[in-house]
Short mmCIF file of C-alpha atoms in Angstrom, two decimals:
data_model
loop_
_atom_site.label_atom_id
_atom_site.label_comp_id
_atom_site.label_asym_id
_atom_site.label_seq_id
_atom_site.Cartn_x
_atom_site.Cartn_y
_atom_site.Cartn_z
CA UNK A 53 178.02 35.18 104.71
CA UNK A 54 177.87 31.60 106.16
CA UNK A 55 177.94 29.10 103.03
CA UNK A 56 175.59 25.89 103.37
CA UNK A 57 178.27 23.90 101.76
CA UNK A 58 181.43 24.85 103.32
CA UNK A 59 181.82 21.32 103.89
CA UNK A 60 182.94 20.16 101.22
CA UNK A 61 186.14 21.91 102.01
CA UNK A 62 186.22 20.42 105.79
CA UNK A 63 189.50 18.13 107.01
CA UNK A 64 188.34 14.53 104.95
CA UNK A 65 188.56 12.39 107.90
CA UNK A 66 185.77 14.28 109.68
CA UNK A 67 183.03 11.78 109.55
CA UNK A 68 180.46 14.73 108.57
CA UNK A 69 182.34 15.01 105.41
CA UNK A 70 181.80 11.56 104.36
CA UNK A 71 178.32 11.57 105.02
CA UNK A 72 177.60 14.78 103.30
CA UNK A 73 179.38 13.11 100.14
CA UNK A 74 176.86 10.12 100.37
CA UNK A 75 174.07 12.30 100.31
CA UNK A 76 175.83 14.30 97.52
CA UNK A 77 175.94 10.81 95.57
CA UNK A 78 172.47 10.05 95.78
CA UNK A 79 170.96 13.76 94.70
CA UNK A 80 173.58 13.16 91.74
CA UNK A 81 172.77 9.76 91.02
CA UNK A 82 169.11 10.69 90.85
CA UNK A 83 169.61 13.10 88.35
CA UNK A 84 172.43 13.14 86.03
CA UNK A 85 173.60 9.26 85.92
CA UNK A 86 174.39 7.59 82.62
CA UNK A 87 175.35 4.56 82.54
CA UNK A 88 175.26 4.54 86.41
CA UNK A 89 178.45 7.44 85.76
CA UNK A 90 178.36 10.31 87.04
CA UNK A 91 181.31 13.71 86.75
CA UNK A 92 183.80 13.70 89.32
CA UNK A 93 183.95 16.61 90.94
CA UNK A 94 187.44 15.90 92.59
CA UNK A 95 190.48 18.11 92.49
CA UNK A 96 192.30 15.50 89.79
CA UNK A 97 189.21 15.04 87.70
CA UNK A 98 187.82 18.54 87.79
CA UNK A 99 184.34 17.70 86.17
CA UNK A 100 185.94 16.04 82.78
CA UNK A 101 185.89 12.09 83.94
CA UNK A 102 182.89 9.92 84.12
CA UNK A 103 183.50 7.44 86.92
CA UNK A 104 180.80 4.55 88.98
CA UNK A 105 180.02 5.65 92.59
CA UNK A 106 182.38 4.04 94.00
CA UNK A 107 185.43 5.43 92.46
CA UNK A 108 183.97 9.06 92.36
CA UNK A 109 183.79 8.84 96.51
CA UNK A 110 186.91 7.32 96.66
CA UNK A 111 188.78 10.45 94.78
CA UNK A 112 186.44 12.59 96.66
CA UNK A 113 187.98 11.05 99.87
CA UNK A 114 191.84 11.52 98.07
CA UNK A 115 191.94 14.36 96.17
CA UNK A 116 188.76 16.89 98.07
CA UNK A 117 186.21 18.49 95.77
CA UNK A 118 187.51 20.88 93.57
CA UNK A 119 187.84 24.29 94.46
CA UNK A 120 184.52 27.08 94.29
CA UNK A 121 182.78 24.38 93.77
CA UNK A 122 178.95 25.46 95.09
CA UNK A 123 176.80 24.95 92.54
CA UNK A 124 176.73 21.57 91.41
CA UNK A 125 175.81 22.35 87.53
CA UNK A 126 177.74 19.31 86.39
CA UNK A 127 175.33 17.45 88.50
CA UNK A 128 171.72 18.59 87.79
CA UNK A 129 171.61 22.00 89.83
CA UNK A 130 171.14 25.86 88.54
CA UNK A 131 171.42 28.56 91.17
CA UNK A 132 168.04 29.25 91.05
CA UNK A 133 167.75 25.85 93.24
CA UNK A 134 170.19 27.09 96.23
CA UNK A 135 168.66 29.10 99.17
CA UNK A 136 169.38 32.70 99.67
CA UNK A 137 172.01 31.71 102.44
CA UNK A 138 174.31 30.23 100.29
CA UNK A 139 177.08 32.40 98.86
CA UNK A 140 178.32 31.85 95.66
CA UNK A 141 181.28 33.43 93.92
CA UNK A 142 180.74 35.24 90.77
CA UNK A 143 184.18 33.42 89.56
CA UNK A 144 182.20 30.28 89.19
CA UNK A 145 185.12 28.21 89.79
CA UNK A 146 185.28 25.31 87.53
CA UNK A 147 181.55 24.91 87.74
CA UNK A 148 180.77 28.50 85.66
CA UNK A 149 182.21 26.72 82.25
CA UNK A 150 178.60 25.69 81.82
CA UNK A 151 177.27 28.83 81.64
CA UNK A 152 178.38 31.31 78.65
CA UNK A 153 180.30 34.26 79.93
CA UNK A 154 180.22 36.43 76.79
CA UNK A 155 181.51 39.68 77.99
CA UNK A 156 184.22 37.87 80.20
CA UNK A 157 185.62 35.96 76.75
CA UNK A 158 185.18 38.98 74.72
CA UNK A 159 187.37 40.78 77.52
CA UNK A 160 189.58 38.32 77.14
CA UNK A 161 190.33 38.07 73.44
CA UNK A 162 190.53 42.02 73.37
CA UNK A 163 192.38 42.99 76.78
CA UNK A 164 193.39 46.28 76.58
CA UNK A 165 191.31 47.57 73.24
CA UNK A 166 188.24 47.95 75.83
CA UNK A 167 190.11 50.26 77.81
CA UNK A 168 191.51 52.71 75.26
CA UNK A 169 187.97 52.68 73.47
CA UNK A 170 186.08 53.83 76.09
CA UNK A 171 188.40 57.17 76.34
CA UNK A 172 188.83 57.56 72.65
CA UNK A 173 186.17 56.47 70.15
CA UNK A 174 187.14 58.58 67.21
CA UNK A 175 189.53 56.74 65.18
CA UNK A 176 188.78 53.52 66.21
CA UNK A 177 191.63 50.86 64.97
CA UNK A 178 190.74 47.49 63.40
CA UNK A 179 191.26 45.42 66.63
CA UNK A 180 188.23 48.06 68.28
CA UNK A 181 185.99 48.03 65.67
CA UNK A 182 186.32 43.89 65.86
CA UNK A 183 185.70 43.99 69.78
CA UNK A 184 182.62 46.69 69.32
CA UNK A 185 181.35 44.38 66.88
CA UNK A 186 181.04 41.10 68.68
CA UNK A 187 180.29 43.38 71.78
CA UNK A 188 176.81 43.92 69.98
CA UNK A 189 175.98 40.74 68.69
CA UNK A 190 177.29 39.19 71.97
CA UNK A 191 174.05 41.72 73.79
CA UNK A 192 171.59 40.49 70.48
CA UNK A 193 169.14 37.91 72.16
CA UNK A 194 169.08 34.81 69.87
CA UNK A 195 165.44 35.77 69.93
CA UNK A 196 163.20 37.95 71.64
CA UNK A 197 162.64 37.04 74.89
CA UNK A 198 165.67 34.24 74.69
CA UNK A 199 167.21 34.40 78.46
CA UNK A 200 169.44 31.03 78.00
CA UNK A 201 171.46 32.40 74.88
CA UNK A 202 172.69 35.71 72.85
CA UNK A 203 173.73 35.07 68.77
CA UNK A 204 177.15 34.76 69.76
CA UNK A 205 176.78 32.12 72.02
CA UNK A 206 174.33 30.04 70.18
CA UNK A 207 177.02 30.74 66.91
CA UNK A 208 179.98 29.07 69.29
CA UNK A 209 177.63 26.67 70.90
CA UNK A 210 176.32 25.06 67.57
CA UNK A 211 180.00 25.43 66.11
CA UNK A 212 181.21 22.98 69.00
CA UNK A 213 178.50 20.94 68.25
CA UNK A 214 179.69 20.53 64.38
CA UNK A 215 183.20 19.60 65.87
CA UNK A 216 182.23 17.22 68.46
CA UNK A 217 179.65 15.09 65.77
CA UNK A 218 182.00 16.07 62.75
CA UNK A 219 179.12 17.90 60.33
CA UNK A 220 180.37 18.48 57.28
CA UNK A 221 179.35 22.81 55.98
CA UNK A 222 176.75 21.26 53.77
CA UNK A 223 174.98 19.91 57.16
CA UNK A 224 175.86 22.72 59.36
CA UNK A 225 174.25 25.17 56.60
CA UNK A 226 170.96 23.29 56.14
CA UNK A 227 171.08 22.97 60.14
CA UNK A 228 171.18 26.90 60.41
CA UNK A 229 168.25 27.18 57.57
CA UNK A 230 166.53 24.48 59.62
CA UNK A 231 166.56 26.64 62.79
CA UNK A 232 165.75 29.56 60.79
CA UNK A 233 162.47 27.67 59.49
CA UNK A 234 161.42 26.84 62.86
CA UNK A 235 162.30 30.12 64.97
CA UNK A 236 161.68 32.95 62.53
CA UNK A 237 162.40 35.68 64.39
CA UNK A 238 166.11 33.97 65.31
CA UNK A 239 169.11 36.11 64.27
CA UNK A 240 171.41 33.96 63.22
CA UNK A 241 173.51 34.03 60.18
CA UNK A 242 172.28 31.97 57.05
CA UNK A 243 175.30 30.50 56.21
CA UNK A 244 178.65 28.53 57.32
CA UNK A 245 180.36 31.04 55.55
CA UNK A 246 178.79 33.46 57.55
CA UNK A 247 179.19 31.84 60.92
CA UNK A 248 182.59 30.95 60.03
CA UNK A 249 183.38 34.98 59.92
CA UNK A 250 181.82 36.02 62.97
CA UNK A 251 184.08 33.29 64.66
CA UNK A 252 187.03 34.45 62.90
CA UNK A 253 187.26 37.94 64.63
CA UNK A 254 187.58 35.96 67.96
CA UNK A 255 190.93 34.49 67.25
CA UNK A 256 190.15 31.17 65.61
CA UNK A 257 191.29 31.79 62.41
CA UNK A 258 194.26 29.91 59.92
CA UNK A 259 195.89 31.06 57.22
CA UNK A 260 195.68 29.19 53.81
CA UNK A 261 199.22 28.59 52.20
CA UNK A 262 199.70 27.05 48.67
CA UNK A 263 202.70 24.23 48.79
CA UNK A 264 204.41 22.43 46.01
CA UNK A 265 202.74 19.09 45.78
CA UNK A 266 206.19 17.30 45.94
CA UNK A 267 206.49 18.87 49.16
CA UNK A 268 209.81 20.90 47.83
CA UNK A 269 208.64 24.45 48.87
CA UNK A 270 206.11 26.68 50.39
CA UNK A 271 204.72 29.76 47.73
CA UNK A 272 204.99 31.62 50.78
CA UNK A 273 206.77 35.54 51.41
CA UNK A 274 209.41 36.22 48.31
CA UNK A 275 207.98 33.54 46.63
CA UNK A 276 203.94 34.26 47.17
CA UNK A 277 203.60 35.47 43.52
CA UNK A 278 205.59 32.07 41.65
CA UNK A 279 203.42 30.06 39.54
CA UNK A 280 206.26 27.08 39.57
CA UNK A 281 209.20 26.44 41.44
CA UNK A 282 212.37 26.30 39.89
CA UNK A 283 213.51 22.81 41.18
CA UNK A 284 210.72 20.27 40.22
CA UNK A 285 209.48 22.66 37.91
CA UNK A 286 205.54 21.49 39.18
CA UNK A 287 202.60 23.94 38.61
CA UNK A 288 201.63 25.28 41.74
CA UNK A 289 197.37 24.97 40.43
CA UNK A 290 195.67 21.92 39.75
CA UNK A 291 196.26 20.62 36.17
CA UNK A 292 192.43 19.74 34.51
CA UNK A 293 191.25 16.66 33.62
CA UNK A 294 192.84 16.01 30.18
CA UNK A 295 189.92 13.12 29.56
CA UNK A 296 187.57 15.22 28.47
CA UNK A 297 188.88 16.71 25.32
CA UNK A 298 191.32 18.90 24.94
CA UNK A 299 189.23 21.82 23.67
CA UNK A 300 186.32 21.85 25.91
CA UNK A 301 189.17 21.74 28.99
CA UNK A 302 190.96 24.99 27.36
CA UNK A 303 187.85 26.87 27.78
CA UNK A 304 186.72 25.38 31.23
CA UNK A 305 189.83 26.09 32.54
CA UNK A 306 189.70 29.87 31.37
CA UNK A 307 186.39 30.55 33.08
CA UNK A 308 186.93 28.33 36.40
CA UNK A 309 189.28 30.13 39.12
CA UNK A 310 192.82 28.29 39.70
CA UNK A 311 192.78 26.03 42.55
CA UNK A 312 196.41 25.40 44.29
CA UNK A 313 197.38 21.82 43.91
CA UNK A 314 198.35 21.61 47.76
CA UNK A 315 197.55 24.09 50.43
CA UNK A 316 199.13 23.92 53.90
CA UNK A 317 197.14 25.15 56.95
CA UNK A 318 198.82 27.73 58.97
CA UNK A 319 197.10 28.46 62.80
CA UNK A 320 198.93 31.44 64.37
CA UNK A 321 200.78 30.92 67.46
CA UNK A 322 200.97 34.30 68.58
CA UNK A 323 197.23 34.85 69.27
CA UNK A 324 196.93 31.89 71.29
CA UNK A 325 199.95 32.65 73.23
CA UNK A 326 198.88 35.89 74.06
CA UNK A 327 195.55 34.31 75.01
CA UNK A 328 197.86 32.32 77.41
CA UNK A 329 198.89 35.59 79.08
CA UNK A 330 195.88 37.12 79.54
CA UNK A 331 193.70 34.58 81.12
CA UNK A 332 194.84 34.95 85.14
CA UNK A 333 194.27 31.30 85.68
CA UNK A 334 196.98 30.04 83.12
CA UNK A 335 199.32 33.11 83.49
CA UNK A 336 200.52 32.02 86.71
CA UNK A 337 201.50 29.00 85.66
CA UNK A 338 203.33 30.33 82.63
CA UNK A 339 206.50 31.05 85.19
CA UNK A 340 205.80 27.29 86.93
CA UNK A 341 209.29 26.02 85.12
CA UNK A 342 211.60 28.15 87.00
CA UNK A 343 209.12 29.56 90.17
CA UNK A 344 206.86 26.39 91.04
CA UNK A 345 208.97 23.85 90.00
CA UNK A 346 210.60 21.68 92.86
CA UNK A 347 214.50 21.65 92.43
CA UNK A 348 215.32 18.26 94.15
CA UNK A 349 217.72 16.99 91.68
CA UNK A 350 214.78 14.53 89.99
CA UNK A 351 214.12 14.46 86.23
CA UNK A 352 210.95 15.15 86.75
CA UNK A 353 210.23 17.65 83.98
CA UNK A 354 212.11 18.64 80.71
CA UNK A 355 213.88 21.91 82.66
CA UNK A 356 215.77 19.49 84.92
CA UNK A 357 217.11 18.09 81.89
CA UNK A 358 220.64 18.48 80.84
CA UNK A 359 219.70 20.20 77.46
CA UNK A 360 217.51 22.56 78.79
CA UNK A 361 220.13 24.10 81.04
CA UNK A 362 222.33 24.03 78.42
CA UNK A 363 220.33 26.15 75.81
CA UNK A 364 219.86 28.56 78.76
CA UNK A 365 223.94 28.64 79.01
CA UNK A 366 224.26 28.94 75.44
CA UNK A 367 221.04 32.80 75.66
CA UNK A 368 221.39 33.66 79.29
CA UNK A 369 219.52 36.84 78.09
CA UNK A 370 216.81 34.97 76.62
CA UNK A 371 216.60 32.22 80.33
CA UNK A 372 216.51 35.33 82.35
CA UNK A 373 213.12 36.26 81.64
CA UNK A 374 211.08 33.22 82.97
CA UNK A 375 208.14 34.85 81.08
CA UNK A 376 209.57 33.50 77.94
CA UNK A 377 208.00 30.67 75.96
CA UNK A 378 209.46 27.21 75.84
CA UNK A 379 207.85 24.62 73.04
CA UNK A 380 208.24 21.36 71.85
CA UNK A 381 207.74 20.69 68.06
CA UNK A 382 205.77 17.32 67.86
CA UNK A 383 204.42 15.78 64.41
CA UNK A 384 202.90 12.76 63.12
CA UNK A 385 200.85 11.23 60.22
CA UNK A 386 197.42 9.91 60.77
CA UNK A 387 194.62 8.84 57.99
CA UNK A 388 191.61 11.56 58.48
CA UNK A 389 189.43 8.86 56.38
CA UNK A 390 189.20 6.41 59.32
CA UNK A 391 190.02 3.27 57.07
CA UNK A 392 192.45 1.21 56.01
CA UNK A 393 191.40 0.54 52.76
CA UNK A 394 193.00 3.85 51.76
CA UNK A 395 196.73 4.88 51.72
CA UNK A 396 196.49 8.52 52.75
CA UNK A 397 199.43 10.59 54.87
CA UNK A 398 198.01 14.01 56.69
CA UNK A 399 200.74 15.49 58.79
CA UNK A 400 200.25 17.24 61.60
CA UNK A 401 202.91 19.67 63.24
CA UNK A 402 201.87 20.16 67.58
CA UNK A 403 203.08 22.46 69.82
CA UNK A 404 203.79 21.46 73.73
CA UNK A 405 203.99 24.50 76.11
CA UNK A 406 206.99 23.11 78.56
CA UNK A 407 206.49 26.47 80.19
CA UNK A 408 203.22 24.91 82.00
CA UNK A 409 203.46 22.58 84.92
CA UNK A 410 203.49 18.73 83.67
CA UNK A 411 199.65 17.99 84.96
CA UNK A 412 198.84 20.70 82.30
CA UNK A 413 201.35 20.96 79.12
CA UNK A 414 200.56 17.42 78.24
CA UNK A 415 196.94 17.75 78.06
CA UNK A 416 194.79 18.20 74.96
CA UNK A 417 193.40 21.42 75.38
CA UNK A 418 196.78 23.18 75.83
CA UNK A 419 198.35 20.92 72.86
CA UNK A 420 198.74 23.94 70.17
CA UNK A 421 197.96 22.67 66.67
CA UNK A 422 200.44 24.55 64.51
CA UNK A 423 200.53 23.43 61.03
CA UNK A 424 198.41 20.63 58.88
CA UNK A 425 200.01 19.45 55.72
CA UNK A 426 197.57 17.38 53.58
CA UNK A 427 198.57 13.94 52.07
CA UNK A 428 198.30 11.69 50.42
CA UNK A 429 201.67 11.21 50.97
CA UNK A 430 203.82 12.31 54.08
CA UNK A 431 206.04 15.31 53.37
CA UNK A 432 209.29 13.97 55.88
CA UNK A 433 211.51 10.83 56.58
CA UNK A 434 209.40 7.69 56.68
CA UNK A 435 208.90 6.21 60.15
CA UNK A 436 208.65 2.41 58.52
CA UNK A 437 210.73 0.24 56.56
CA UNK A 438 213.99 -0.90 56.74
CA UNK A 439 215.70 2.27 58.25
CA UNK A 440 212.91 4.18 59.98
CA UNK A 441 215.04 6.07 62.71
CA UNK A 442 216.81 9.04 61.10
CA UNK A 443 219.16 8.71 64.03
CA UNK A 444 220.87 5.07 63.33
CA UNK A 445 220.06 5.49 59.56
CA UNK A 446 221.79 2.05 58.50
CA UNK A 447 221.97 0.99 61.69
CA UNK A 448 219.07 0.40 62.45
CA UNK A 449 217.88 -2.64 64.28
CA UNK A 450 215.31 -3.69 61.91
CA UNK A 451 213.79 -7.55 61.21
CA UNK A 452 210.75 -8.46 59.21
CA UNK A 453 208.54 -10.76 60.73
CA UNK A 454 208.06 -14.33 58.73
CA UNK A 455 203.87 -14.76 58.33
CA UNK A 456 202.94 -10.80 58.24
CA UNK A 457 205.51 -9.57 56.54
CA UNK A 458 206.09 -5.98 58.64
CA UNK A 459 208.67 -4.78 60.08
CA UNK A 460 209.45 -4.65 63.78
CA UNK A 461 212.23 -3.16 65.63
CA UNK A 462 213.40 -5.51 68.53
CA UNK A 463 217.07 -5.16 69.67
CA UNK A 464 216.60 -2.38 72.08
CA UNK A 465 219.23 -4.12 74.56
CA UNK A 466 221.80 -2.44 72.19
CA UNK A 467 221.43 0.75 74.32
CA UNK A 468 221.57 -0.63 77.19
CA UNK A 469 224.77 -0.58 79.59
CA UNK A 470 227.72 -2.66 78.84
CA UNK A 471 227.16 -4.69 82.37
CA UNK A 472 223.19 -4.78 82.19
CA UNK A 473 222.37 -8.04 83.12
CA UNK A 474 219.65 -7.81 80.27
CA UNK A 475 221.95 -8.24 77.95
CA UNK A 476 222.49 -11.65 79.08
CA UNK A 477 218.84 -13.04 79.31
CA UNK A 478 218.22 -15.12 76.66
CA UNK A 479 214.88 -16.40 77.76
CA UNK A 480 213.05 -12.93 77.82
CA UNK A 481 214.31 -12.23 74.68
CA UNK A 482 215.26 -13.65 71.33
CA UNK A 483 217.58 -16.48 72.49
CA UNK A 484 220.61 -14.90 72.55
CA UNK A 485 223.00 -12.59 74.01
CA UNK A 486 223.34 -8.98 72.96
CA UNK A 487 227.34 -7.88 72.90
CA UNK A 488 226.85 -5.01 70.12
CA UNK A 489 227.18 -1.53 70.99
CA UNK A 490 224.46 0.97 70.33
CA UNK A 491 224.22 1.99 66.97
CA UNK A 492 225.99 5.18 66.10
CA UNK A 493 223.57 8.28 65.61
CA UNK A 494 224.38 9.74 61.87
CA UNK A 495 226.80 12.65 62.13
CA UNK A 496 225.96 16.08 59.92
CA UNK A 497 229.59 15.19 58.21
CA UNK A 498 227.76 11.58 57.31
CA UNK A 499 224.80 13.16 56.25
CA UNK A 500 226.31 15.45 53.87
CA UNK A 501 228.54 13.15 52.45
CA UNK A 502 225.80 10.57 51.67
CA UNK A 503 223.32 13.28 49.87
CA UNK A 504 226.32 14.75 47.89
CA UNK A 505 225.59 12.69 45.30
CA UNK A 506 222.39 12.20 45.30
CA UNK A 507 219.86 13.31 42.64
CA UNK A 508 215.75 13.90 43.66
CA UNK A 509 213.62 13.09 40.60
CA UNK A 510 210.42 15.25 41.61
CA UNK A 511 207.02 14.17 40.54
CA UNK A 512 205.19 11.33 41.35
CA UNK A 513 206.10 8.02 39.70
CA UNK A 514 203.28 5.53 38.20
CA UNK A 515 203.83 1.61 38.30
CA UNK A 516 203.59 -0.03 35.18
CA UNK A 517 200.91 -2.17 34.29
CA UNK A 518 202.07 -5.78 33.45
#
């Protein structure tokens, strides 16, 4: 059947396709414009950028609309507005993200348990009684006669919403008894305990592991069951507050549950990489490194590096099988307080999927968190000071600047060619000439010669008061 808006999909430099756009701007301008920004709907932008009019018909005119594109949800239209003549695919294209697909994402978490239920529903394993589950409360009307949502989509709807505005489970507990007050017959659960369950049989869970606090060991596998590690010798629970008498903390401490003094958080990598596979969209991308990539000799992307094809000389077996997962290990300290006024270290550990083409891999939604280790103070080498690159170690090209007093790290031309006329500007840089050689990275022979002697006094240490 003939589609009504087949062209947006025209050759660009057709002048009806230009002056459809226009009078695509204006219906979207009329309805959906904030701060006179609207969604680009290009190819590039894909419904995630807010631009001005005149850059949204400009990558309109570059990039083309992007693809399945016929109902312009993202722009103040439901189907119900189109005309019977216009077809629209039941995909959705990128469009269908605003609508909740249940059955599709439940499909999709459990690919393959649906199948082998529906012959054999005696002796139903854990994974099927999961997907019947959430098959039931995803068919549950948040109400009756509630068309727009079921429980399970309101329960991941209002979850986003506590991530996005950053609701503590106080708030998002009273805001589920508030909705509870107002729509009685609502089934929702009462609790963020309770919400946080249903969403755990979908795949978003973490594991909970208890860590030394000095950051010497995990009470993980073999050594689950340890109450101190043999090393720092540091209690793996929190020690009570000693202030308030002796006696009374004995027996608070016998009646209160032990608490681990640090606890790592552990999100599983398998689930999400099988979620990887089973979505059609990304899967065919998941082969892009060695089937989509162009092979022109360019470093355009980390396989055309030289230690990628090296690691695949060193496990042909392993490179053979393009299927197989690639990842970079990324990690970083930030302050979760959002203020400088306190000194606090929370490490985060991110996964990069080089597998992925680089107009994906590097973006946010397929970054994979993988671990979170709490502060307050960072668990690795320290990326400040005087010798902040674990590389050059004592070589490191380190000043400290006169009125601040931090440290900056300006003689990159050390790295630089022998004959690279940089080396003799002295105007864009400090003054001078740079005849030095790049520092020398630390060799493991270096390394273990240094720490031989070395002795780690665990615990943290308290400055004296003068």
């Amino acid at each position: 059947m003939e589609n009504v808006r087949d062209w947006m999909y025209i050759p660009r430099r057709l002048p009806q396709f230009e002056t459809d756009v226009i009078e695509f701007l204006n219906a979207s301008f009329a309805k959906v414009a904030k701060g006179g920004q609207i969604c680009c709907p290009c190819k590039l932008c894909k419904n995630r950028y807010w631009y001005r009019r005149d850059k949204v018909f400009d990558h309109l005119k570059g990039y083309e609309f992007v693809e399945n594109y016929y109902v312009w949800v993202f722009h103040g239209e439901t189907p119900s507005e189109l005309g019977s003549n216009t077809s629209i695919d039941d995909d959705g294209g990128d469009g269908a993200g605003m609508h909740d697909n249940i059955d599709e994402l439940l499909h999709d978490r459990f690919r393959g348990v649906a199948d082998e239920v529906n012959v054999v529903r005696e002796g139903l394993n854990e994974e099927a009684k999961k997907f019947y589950k959430l098959v039931e409360e995803g068919k549950q009307e948040l109400f009756p006669g509630c068309k727009n949502f079921t429980k399970l989509s309101f329960i991941i709807r209002i979850f986003l919403y506590k991530t996005l505005h950053g609701l503590s489970n106080v708030a998002f507990t009273e805001l589920l008894q508030l909705f509870l007050e107002v729509i009685l017959e609502a089934k929702l659960p009462a609790s963020f305990s309770q919400a946080k369950s249903i969403m755990k049989d979908l795949g978003l869970d973490y594991k909970k592991i208890p860590a030394c606090p000095n950051d010497c060991m995990l009470y993980w596998k073999e050594h689950e069951q340890a109450e101190t590690w043999h090393i720092c010798h540091t209690s793996k629970w929190k020690q009570p507050n000693l202030k308030q008498g002796s006696k009374r903390v004995n027996e608070d401490s016998k009646k209160s549950p032990k608490v681990p003094a640090k606890v790592v958080w552990h999100f599983p990598l398998k689930p999400r990489l099988q979620r990887l596979f089973m979505c059609s969209d990304t899967a065919k991308y998941m082969t892009w490194h060695d089937e989509g990539r162009p092979k022109y000799g360019n470093l355009r992307h980390p396989p055309d590096a030289k230690s990628w094809k090296e690691f695949d000389s060193l496990y042909p077996q392993f490179a053979k099988e393009t299927r197989n997962v690639r990842l970079g290990l990324s990690s970083d300290g930030f302050n979760p307080f959002r203020t400088m006024s306190i000194t606090h270290s929370t490490w985060r550990v991110v996964l990069v999927n080089y597998n992925l083409p680089p107009w994906m891999s590097l973006k946010p939604e397929y970054f994979m968190l993988s671990l979170l280790i709490p502060g307050p103070e960072s668990p690795g080498w320290k990326t400040k000071g005087k010798f902040a690159c674990p590389c050059c170690n004592h070589e490191t090209c380190s000043i400290q600047l006169k009125h601040s007093k931090k440290t900056c790290y300006m003689d990159h031309r050390r790295f630089l060619g022998a004959q690279h006329p940089w080396r003799r500007n002295k105007s864009a840089f400090n003054g001078k000439t740079e005849e030095r050689p790049s520092p020398k990275p630390l060799s493991e022979v270096a390394a273990l010669r240094e720490l031989s002697s070395f002795q780690n006094i665990f615990g943290k240490t308290q400055k004296k008061k003068k």
